[in-house]
PDB file of C-alpha atoms in Angstrom:
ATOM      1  CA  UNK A   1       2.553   3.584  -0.859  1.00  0.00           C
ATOM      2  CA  UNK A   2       2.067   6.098   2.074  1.00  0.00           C
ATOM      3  CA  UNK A   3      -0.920   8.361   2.231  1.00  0.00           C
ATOM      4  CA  UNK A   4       0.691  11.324   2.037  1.00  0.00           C
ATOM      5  CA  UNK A   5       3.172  10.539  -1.180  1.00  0.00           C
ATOM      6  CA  UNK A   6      -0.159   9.033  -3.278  1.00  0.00           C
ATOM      7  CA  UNK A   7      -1.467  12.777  -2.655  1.00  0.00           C
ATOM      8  CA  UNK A   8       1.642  14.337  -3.792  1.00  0.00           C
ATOM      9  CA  UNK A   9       1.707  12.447  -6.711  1.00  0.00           C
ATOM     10  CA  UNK A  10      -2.155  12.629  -7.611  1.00  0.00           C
ATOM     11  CA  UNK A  11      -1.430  16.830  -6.774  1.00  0.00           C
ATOM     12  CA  UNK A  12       1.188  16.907  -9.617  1.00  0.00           C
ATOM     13  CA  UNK A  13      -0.670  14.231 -11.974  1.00  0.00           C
ATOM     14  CA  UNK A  14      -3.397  16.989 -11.875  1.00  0.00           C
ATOM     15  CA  UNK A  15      -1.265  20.307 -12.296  1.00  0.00           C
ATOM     16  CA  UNK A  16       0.663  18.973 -15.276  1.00  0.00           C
ATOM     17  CA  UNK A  17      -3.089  18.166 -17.058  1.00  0.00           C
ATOM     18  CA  UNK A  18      -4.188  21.648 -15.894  1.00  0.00           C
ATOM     19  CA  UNK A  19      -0.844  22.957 -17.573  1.00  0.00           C
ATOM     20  CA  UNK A  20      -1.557  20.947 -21.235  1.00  0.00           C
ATOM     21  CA  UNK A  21      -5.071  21.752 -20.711  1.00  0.00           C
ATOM     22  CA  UNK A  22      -4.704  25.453 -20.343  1.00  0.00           C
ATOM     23  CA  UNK A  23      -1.451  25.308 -23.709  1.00  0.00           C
ATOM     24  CA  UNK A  24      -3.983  22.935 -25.558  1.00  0.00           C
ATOM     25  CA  UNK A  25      -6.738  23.967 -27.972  1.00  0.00           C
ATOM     26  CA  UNK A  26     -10.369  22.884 -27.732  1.00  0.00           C
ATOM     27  CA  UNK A  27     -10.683  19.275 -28.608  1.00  0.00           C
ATOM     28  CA  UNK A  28     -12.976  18.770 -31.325  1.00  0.00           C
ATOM     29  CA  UNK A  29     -14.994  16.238 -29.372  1.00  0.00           C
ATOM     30  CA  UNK A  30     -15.973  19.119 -27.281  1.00  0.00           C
ATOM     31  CA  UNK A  31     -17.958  21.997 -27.476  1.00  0.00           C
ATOM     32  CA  UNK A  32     -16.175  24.981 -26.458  1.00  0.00           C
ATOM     33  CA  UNK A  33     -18.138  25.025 -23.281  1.00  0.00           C
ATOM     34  CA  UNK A  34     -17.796  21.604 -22.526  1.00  0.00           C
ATOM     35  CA  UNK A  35     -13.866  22.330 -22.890  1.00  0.00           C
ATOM     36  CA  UNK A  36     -14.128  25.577 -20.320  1.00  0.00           C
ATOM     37  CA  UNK A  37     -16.134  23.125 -17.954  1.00  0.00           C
ATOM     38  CA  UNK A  38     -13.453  21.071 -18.552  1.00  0.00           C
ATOM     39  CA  UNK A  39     -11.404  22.773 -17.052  1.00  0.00           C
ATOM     40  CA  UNK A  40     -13.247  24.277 -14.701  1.00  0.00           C
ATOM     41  CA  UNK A  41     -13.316  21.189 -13.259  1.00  0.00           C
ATOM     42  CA  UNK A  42      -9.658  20.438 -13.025  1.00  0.00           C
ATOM     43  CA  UNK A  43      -8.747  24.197 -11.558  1.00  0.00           C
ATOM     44  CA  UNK A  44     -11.392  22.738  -8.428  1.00  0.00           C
ATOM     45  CA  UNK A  45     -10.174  19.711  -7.897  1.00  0.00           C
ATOM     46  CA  UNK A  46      -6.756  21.309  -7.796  1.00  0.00           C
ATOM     47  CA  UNK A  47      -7.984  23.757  -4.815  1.00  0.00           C
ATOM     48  CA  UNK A  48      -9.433  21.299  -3.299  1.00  0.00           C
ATOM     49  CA  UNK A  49      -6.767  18.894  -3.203  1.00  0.00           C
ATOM     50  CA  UNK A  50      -4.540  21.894  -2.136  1.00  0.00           C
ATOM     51  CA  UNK A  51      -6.855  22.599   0.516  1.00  0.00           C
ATOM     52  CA  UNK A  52      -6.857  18.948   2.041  1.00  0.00           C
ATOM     53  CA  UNK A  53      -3.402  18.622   2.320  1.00  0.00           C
ATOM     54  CA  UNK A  54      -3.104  22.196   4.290  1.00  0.00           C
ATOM     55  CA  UNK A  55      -5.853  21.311   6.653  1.00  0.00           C
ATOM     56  CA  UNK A  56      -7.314  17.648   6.334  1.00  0.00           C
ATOM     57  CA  UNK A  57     -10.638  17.007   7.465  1.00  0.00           C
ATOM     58  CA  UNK A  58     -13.290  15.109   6.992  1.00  0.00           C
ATOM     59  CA  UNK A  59     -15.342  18.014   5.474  1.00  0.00           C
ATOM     60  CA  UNK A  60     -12.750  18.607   2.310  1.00  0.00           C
ATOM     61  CA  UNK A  61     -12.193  14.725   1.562  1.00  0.00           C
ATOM     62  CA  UNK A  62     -16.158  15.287   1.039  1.00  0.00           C
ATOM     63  CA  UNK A  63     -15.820  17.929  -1.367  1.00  0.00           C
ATOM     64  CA  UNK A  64     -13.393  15.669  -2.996  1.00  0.00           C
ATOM     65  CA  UNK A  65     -15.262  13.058  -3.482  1.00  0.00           C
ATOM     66  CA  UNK A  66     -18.722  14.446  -4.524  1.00  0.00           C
ATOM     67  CA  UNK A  67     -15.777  16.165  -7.201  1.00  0.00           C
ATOM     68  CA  UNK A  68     -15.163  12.769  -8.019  1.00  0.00           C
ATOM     69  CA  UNK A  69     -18.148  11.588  -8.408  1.00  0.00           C
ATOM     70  CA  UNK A  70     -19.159  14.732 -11.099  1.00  0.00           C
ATOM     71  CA  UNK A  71     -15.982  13.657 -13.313  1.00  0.00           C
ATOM     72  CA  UNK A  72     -17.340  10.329 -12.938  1.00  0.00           C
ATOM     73  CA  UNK A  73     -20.747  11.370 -14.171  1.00  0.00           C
ATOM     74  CA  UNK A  74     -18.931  13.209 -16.947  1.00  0.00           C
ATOM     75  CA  UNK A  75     -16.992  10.388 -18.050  1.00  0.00           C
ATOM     76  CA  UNK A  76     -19.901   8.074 -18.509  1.00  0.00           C
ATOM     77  CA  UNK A  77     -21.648  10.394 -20.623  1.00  0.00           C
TER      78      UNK A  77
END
């Protein structure tokens, strides 16, 4: 698969969560600020994927990962 497609896809993978996320109700496995972190965290990564594919550098694939790495850490918790 070609770089730019797998970012595409990833880009709309992420905007329909952020849509269900933002229709959906709190989960009750989360507190309601864990749920407005939540998504916090998916309206960033959004911008920030936006942002790399407008202007790709080495700089914003950073941000993206240390993003990564936080949803990561949230995931193993």
């Amino acid at each position: 698969m070609n770089e730019v497609a797998a970012e595409n896809f990833a880009l709309y993978i992420a905007q329909r969560v952020q849509q269900q996320m933002n229709q959906a109700t709190c989960p009750e496995h989360f507190s309601g600020e864990e749920w407005t972190h939540q998504q916090q965290l998916v309206d960033e990564a959004i911008l920030l994927m936006q942002s790399y594919r407008e202007n790709p550098s080495y700089e914003s694939r950073q941000f993206l990962r240390s993003l990564l790495r936080d949803i990561d850490g949230l995931q193993g918790e």
